[in-house]
Coordinates of C-alpha atoms (C1' of nucleotides) in Angstrom, one line a residue:
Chain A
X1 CA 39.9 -69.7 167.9
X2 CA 42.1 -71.9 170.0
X3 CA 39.8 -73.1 172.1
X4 CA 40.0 -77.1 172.9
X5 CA 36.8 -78.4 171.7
X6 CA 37.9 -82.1 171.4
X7 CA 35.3 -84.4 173.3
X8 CA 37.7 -87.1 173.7
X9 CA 39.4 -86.4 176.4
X10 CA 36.3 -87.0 178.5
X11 CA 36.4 -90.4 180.3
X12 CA 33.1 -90.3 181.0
X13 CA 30.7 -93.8 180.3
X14 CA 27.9 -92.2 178.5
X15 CA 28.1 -92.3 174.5
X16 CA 29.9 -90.5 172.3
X17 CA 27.3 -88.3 170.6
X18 CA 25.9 -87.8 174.2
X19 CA 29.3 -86.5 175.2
X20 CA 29.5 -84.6 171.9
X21 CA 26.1 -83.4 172.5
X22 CA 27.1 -81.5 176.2
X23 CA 30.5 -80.6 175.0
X24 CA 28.5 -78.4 172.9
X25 CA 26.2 -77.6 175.8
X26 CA 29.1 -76.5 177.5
X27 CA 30.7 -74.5 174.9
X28 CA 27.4 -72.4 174.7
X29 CA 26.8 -72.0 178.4
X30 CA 30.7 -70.6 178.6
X31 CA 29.7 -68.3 175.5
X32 CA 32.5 -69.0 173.6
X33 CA 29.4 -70.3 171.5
X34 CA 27.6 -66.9 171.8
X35 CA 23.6 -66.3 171.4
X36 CA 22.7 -65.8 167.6
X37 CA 26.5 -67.3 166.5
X38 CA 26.8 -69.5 163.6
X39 CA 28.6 -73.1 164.5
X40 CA 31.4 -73.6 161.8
X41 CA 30.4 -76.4 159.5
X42 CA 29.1 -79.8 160.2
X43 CA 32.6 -81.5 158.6
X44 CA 34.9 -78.9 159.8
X45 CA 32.7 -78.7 163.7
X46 CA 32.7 -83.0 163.7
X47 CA 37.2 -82.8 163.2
X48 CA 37.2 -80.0 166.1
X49 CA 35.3 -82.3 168.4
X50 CA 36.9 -85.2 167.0
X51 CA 34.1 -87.3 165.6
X52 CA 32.4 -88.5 162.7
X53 CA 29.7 -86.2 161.2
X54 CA 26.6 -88.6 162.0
X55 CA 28.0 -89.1 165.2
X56 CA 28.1 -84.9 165.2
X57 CA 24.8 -84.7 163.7
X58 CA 23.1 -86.5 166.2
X59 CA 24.6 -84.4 168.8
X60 CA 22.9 -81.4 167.1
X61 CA 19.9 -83.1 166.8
X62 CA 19.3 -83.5 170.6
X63 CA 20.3 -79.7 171.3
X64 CA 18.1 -78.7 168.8
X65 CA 15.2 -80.6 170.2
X66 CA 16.0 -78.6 173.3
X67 CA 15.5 -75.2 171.3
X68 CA 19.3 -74.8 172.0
X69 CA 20.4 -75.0 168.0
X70 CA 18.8 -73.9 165.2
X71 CA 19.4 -75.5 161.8
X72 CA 18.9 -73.3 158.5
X73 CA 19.4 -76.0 155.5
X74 CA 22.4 -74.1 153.0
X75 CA 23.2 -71.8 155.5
X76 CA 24.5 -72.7 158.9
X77 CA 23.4 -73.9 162.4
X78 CA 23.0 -71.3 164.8
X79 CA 23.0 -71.1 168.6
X80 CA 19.3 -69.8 169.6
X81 CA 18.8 -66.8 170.6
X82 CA 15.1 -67.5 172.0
X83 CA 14.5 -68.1 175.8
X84 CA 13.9 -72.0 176.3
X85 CA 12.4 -74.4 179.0
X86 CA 15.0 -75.8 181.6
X87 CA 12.9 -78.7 181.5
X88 CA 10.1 -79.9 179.3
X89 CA 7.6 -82.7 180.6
X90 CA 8.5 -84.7 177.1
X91 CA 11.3 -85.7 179.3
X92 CA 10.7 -88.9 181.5
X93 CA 12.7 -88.1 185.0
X94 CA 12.0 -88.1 188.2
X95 CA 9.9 -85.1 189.9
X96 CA 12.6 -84.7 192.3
X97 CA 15.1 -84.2 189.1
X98 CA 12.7 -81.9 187.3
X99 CA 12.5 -79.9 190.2
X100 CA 16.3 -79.4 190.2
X101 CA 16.6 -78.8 186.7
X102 CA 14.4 -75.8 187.0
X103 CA 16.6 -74.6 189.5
X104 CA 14.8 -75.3 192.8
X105 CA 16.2 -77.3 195.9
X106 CA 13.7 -80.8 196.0
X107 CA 12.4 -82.3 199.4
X108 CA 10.1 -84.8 200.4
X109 CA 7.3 -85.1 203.3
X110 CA 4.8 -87.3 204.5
X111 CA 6.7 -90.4 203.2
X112 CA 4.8 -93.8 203.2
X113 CA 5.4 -97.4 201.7
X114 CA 2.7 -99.4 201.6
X115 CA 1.9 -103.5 200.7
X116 CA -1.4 -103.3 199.4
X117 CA -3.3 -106.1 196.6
X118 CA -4.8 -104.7 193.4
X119 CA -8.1 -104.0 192.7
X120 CA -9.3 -104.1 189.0
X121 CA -8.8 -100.6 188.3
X122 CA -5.6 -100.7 189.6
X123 CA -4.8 -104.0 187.7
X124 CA -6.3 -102.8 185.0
X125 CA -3.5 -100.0 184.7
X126 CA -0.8 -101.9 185.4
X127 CA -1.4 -105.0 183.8
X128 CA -1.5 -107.4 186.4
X129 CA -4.4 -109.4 187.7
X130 CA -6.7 -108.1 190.2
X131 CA -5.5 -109.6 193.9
X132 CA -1.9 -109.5 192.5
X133 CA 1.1 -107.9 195.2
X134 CA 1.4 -104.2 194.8
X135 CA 4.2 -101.7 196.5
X136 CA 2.3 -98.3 197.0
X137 CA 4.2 -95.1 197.8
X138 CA 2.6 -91.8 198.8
X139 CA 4.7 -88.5 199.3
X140 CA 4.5 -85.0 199.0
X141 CA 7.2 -83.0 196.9
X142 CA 8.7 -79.7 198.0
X143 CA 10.7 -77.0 195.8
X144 CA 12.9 -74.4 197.8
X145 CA 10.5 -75.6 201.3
X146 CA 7.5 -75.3 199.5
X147 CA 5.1 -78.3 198.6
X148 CA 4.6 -78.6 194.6
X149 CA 3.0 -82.0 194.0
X150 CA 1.3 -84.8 195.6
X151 CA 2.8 -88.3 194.0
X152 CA 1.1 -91.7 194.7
X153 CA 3.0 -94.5 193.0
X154 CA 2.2 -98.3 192.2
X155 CA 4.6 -100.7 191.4
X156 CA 3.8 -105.0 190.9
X157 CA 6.2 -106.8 193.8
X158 CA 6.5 -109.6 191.2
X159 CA 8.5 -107.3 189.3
X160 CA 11.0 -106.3 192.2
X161 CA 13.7 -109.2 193.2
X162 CA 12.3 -109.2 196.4
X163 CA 8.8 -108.2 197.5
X164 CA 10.4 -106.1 200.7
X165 CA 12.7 -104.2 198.1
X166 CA 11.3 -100.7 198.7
X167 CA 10.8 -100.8 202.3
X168 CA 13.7 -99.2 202.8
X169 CA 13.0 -96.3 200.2
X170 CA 14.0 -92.8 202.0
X171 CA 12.5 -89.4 201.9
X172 CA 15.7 -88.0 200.1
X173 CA 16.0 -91.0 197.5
X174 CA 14.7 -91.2 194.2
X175 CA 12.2 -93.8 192.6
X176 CA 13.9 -93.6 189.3
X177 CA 17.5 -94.4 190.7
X178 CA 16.1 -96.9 193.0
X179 CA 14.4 -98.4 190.5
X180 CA 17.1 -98.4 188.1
X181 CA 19.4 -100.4 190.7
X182 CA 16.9 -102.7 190.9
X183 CA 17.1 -103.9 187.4
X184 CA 13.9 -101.7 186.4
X185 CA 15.0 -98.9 184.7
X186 CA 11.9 -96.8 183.7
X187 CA 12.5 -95.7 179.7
X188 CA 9.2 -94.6 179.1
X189 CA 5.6 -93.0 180.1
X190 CA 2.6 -92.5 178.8
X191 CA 0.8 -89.9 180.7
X192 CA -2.6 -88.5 181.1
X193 CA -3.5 -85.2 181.5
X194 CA -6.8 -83.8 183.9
X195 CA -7.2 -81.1 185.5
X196 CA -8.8 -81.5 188.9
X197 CA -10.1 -79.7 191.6
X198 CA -8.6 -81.0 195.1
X199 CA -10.2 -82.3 198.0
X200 CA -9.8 -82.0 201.4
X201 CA -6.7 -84.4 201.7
X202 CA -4.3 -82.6 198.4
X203 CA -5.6 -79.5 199.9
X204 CA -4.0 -80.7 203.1
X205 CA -1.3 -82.1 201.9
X206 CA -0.1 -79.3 199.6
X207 CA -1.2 -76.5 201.8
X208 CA -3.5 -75.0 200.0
X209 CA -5.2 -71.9 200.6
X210 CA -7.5 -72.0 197.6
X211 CA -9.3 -74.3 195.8
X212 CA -7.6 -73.8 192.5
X213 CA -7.4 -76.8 190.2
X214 CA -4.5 -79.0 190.1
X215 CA -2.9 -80.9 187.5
X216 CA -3.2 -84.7 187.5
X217 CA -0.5 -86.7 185.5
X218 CA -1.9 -90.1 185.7
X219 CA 1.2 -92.2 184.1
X220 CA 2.0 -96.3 182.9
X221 CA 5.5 -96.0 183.3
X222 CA 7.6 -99.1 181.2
X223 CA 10.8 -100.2 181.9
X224 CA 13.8 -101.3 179.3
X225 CA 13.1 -105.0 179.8
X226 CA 10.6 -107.2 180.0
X227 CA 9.8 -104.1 177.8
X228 CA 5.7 -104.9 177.8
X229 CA 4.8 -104.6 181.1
X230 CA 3.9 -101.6 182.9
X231 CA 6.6 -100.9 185.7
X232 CA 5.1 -98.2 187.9
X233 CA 1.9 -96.4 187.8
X234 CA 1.4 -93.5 189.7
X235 CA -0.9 -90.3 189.7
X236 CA 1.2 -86.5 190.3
X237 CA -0.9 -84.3 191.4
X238 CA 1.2 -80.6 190.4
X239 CA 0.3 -76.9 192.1
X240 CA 0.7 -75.1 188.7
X241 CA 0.7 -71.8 190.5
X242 CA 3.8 -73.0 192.5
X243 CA 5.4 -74.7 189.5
X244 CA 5.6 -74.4 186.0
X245 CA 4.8 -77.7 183.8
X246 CA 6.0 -77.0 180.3
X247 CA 6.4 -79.5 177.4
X248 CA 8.2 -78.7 174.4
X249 CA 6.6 -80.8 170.8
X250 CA 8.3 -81.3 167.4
X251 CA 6.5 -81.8 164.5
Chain B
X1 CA 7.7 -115.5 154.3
X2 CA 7.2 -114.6 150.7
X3 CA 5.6 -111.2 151.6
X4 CA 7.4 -108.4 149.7
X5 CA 8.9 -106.2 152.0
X6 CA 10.8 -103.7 149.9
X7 CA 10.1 -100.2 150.4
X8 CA 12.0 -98.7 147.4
X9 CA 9.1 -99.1 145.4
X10 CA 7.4 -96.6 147.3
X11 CA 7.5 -93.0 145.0
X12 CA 6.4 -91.1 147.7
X13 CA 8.4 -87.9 148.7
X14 CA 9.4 -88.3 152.3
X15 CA 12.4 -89.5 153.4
X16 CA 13.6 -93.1 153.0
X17 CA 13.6 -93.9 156.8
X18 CA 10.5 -92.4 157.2
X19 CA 9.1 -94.8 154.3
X20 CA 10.7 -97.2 155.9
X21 CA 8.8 -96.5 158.9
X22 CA 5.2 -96.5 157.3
X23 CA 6.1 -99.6 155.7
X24 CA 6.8 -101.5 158.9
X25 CA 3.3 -99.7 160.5
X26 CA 1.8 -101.2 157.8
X27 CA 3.3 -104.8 158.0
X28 CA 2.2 -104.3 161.7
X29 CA -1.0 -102.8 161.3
X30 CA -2.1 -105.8 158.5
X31 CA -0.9 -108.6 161.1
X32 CA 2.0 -109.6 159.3
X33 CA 3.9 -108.9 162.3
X34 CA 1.9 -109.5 165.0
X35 CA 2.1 -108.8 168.4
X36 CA 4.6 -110.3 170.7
X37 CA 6.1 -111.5 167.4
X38 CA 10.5 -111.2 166.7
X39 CA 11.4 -108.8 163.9
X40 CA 14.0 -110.6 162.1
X41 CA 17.3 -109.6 162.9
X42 CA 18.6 -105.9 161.8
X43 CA 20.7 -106.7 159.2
X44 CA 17.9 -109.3 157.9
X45 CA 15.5 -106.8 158.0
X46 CA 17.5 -104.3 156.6
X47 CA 17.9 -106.5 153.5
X48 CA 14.3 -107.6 152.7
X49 CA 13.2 -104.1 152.8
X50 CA 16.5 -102.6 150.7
X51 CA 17.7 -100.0 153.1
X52 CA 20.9 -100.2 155.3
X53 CA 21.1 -101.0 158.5
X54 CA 21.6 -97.7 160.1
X55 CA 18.5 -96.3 158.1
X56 CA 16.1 -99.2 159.0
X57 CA 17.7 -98.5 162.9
X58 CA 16.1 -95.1 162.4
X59 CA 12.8 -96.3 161.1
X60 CA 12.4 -98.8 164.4
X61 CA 13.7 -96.3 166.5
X62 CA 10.6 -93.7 165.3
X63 CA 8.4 -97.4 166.2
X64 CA 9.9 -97.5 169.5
X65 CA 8.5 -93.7 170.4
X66 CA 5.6 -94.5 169.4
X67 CA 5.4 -97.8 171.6
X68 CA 5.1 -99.9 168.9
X69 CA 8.0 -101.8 168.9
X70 CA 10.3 -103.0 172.1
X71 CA 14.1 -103.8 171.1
X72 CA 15.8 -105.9 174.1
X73 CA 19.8 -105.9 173.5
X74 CA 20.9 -109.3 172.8
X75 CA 17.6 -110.9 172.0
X76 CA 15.5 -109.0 169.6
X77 CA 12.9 -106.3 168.5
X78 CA 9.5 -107.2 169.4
X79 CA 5.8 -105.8 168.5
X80 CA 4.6 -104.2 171.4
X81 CA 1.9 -106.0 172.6
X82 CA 0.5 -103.2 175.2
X83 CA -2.0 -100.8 174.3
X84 CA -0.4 -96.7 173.2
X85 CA -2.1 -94.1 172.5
X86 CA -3.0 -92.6 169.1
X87 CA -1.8 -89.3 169.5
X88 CA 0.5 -87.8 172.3
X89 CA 1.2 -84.4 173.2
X90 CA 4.8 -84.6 172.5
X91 CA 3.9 -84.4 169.0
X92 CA 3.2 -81.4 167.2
X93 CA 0.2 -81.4 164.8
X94 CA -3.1 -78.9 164.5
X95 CA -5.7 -79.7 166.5
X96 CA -7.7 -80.9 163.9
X97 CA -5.3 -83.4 163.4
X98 CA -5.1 -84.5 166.9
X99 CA -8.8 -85.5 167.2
X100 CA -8.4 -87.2 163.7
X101 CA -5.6 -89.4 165.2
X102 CA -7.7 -90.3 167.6
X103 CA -10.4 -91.5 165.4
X104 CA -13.0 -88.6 165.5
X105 CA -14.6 -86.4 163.5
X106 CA -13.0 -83.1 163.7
X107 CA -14.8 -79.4 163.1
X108 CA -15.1 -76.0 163.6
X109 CA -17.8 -73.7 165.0
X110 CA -17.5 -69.8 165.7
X111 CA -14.4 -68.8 163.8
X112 CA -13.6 -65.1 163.5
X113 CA -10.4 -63.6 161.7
X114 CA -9.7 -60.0 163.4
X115 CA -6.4 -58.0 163.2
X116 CA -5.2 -56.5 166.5
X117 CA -2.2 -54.7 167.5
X118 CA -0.1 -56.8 170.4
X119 CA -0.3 -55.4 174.0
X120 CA 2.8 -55.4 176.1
X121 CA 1.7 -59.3 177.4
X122 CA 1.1 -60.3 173.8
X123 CA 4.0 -58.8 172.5
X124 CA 6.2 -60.5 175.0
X125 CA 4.8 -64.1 174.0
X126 CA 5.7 -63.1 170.3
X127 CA 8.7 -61.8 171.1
X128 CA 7.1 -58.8 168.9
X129 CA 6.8 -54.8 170.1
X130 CA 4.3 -53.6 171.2
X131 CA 2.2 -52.0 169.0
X132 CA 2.9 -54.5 166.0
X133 CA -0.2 -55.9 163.8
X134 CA -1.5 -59.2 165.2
X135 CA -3.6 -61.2 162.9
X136 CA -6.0 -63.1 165.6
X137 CA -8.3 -66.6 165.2
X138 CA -10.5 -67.8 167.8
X139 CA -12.6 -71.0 166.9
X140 CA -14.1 -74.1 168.8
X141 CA -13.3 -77.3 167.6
X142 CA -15.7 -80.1 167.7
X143 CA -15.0 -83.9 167.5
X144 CA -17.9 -85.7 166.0
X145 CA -20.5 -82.5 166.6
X146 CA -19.4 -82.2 169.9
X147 CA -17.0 -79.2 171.3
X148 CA -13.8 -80.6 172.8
X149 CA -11.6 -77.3 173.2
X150 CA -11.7 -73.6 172.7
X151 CA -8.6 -72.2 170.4
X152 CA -7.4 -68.7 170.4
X153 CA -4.7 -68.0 167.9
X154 CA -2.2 -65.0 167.3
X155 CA 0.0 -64.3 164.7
X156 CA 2.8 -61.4 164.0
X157 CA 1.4 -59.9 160.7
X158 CA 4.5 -59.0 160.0
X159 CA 6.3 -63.4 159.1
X160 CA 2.9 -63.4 156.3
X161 CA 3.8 -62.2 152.7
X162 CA 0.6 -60.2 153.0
X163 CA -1.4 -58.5 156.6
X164 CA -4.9 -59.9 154.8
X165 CA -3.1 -63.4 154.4
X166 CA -5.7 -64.9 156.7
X167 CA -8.4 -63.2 156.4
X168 CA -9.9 -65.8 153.6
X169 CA -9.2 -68.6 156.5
X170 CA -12.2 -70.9 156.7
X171 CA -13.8 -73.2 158.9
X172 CA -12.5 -76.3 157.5
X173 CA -9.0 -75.1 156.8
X174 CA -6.1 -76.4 158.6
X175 CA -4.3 -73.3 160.4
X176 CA -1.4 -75.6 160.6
X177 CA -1.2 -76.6 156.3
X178 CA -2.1 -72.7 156.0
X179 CA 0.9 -71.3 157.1
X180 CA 3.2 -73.7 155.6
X181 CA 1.9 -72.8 152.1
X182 CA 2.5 -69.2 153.3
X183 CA 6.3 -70.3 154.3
X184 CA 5.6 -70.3 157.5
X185 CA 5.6 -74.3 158.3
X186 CA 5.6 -74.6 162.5
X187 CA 8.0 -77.2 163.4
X188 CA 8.2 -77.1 167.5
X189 CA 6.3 -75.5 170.2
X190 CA 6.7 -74.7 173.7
X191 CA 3.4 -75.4 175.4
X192 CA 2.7 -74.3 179.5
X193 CA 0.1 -76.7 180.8
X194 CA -2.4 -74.5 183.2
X195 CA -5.8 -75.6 184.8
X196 CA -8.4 -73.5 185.0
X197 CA -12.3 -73.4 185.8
X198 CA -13.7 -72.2 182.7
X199 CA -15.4 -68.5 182.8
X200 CA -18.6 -67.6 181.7
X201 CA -17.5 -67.2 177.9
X202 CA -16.1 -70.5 177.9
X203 CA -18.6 -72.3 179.4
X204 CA -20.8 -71.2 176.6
X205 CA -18.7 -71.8 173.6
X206 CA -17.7 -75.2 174.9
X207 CA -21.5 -75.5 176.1
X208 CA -20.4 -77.0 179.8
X209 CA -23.1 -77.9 181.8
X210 CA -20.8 -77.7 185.2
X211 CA -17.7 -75.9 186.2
X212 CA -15.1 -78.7 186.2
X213 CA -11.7 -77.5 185.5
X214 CA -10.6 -77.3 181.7
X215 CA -6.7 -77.8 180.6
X216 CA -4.9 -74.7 179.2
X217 CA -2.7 -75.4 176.7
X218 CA -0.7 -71.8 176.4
X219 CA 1.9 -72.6 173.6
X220 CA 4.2 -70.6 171.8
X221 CA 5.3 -72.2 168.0
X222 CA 8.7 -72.0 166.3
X223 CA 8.7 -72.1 162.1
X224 CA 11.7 -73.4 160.6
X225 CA 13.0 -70.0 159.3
X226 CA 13.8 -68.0 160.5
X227 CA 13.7 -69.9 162.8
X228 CA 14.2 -68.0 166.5
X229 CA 11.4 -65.7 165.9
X230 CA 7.5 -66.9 168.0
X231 CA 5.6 -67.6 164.6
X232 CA 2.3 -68.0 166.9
X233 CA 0.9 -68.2 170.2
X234 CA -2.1 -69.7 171.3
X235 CA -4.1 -70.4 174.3
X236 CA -6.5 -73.6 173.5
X237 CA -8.8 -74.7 176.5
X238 CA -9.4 -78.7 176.2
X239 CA -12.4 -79.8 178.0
X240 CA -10.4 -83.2 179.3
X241 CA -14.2 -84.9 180.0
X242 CA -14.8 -84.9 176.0
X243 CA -10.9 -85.5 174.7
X244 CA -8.1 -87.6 176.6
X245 CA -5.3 -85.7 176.1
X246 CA -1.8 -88.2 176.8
X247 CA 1.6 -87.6 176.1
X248 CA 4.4 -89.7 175.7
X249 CA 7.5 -89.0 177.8
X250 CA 10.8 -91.0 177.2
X251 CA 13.8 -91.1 179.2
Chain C
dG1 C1' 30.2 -119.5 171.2
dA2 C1' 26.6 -117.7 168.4
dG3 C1' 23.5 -114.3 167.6
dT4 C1' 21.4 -110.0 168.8
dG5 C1' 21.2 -105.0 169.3
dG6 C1' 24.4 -100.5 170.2
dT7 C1' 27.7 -97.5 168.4
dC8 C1' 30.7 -95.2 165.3
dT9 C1' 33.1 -94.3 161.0
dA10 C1' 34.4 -92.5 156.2
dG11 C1' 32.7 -91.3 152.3
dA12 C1' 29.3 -90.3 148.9
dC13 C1' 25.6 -87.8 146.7
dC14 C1' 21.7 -84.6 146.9
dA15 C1' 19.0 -80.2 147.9
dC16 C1' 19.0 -75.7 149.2
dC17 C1' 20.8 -70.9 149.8
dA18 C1' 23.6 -67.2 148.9
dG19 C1' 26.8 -64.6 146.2
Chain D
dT1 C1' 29.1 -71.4 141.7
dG2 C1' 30.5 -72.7 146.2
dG3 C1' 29.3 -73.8 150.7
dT4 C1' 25.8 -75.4 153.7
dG5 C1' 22.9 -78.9 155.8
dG6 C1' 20.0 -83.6 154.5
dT7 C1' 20.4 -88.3 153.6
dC8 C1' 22.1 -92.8 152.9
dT9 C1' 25.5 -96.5 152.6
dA10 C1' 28.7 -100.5 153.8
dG11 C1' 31.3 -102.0 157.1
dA12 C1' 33.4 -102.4 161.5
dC13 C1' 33.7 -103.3 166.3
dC14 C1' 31.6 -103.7 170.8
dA15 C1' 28.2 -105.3 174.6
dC16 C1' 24.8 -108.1 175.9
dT17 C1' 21.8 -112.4 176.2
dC18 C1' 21.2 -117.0 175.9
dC19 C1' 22.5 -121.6 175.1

DNA sequence: GAGTGGTCTAGACCACCAG
DNA sequence: TGGTGGTCTAGACCACTCC
C-alpha cells in the first residue's frame, strides 16, 4: 500500500492528534480504509501518519467514540462496519451546525434581539442577579425549507464587551461563532430534557399541524473563561418528527 | 498542607488515572479542595499524588467533564464552584444506576423474562434476521417506591452462552452487571430521543394521573466484542415530571 | 520574565488473544 | 510464543496569562 498517509503535510492550525484523528476520517470515507478492515498496528499506523503512538492513540480514541473504530485488545483495531449517527447531541454545536452535519441545508426565520432585565427564574439559571442586563434572542430553525426547532436564547450583557454587541446578529449567522469572536467561546452545556406539548405560539411558529409533543432542551451553556459562569441559556424547542435527536453514551 | 495525597496506595483494580481521579473527587468531596480554590500546579500535583504529569492531566481532564474542575491556560485549575448534575445522559450506566447517582432509591415492579423471535422492525434494530430468538425484559423502575420510567429490553439469544441465560433474571439484578458476567459487558449506546403521550398501558404501569408527554429513550447498545454487532435494544419511557433527565454536552 | 496549562515524543512494560 | 492493544513515565517545548 503506497498510499500517503502522513498527516504532516497538513498546515492546518488545529492539533496534531486532531489532524491525525480526520486523516483517518478521511482515509475511511475514501475506502482505502474499507468497512470491517483491520488498521495495521498502533506502532507501525503512528510511523505511516508520522506521529507518536499516544499522539495516535488519542486520535483513535475520538473515532472510536464516534462508533467509527472498533478496538479488540490483542487483536487489532477495526473500521466499523455498524451504521453510526452523523451527529450525536453529546456534542455541544450550534443547531444550525447540527443541522448540516446531518446533511440538511439550515435557515433561520422570525429573527429577533431583544434587551430585556432578569427576573429570578431567569437569574436563577444563569447566575446573575435578578434586575441584571440580559440579551434575548428568539428564532425559528429551518432544515432543507422546513422549520425544525424553536430556539430562545439568554445571554448576561455584562459578559459581552459591549452591551449593543448582538444587535447586529443576522438570520444566517451563528451564536456559537459569534460568540466565539467575542471572547465567549461556549465549551460546555448541561442540558435538560422535557418533553412538552406546544402551545399556540411553537405551533405557530413551527407550523404545526398536530399537536404532537416537542422536545425541550433547556441548556446553561459555559464558556472557556471565566470558566464558572453560565454564558448563554436558552430553551430549543425540536419537531422530532421533522428531525432526529440522537445521542451516542460510553460507558 | 500535610494531607497525604498519594494514590499508589490505593490496591484497587482500575486504572491508575482513574484512581487518580477518585482520589482528587475525594479531596474535593471532603473540602480539602474547596470550591473556587487553585489546584497546585500540574507538575506539583503530579508529584504529591506519585503519578506523572500526563496521567494526572487525564485524571483532571475526566474532572473537567464532569464540571468539577475548570483549568484556565496560564493561570490554573480551579474547583468548580457551579452547581452539575449527578448523572448525565452522555454516560452510559443501567438505569438503576442512574436513579442511584442521583441520590434515590432505585426498584423494580412488573418484570417478565419472555423469549420471542425478532420481527422484520426488531430485527433491523439488532442488526439480527428475522426470525432469530430474542430473549425479552420489560420492567418499571421505581425511585424511592415511586415509578419513574417504563423499560423494555431485547436481546439476540444468540451473543448469550445459553438461550435460558436470563431467564433466572430478578427484580433486583442489574441487567447491565448481568451481561458482563455473561461476556457481554455494554460499553456505548446509540440512543434516539422521541416524545410521546403515553398510551393506555403506560399510563397504567407508570400509574400517570394525566397525559403529559413521556421521553422515549429508543437506544441501541454496543458490547466490546465483538464489538459491531447491536448487543441490545431498548425502548425506556421516562416520566420527566418524576426524574430530571440532563446531559452533558461538550464542545 | 515567571509561572501556568497545552501538546507531543520515545520508550518501556503489561495484559490479552491467537497460533 | 509472538503480536496486539493498554498503560504509564520523564522530559521537552510551546502558548498563554499576569506581573
Amino acid at each position: 500500500m503506497d498510499t500517503n498517509w502522513s498527516v504532516r503535510l497538513d498546515t492546518e492550525t488545529r492539533t496534531l492528534g486532531a489532524r491525525t484523528a480526520a486523516r483517518l476520517r478521511e482515509l475511511i470515507r475514501d475506502g482505502v480504509l474499507a468497512p470491517g478492515t483491520r488498521l495495521p498496528a498502533e506502532p507501525e499506523l503512528a510511523r505511516r501518519l508520522g506521529v507518536s503512538r499516544p499522539t495516535l492513540r488519542a486520535a483513535v480514541t475520538e473515532l472510536i467514540g464516534d462508533l467509527l473504530l472498533v478496538r479488540r485488545r490483542g487483536v487489532g483495531t477495526f473500521v466499523s462496519a455498524a451504521p453510526r449517527p452523523a451527529h450525536g447531541l453529546e456534542r455541544l454545536t450550534g443547531t444550525g451546525r447540527g443541522i448540516t452535519l446531518v446533511g440538511r441545508r439550515p435557515g433561520t426565520t422570525g429573527l429577533r434581539v431583544r434587551h430585556v432585565v432578569a427576573d429570578p427564574a431567569l437569574a436563577a439559571h444563569l447566575h446573575v442577579d435578578p434586575g441584571s442586563p440580559v440579551v434575548h434572542l428568539t428564532r425559528t430553525r429551518t432544515a432543507d425549507g422546513v422549520p425544525v426547532a424553536h430556539c430562545a436564547e439568554w445571554i448576561p450583557a455584562g459578559l459581552l464587551p459591549e452591551p449593543t454587541a448582538l444587535d447586529a446578529f443576522g438570520a444566517e449567522d451563528s451564536l456559537h461563532d459569534r460568540l466565539a469572536a467575542l471572547g465567549l467561546p461556549l465549551r460546555q452545556a448541561v442540558a435538560r430534557l422535557v418533553p412538552v406539548v406546544p402551545d399556540a405560539d411553537l405551533r405557530d411558529r413551527l407550523d404545526l399541524a398536530s399537536d404532537a409533543p416537542l422536545l425541550l432542551l433547556e441548556q446553561r451553556h459555559f464558556a472557556v473563561a471565566p470558566g464558572d459562569r453560565v454564558a448563554l441559556f436558552s430553551r430549543h424547542w425540536y419537531d422530532t418528527d421533522r428531525i432526529d435527536l440522537e445521542l451516542v453514551r460510553r460507558g
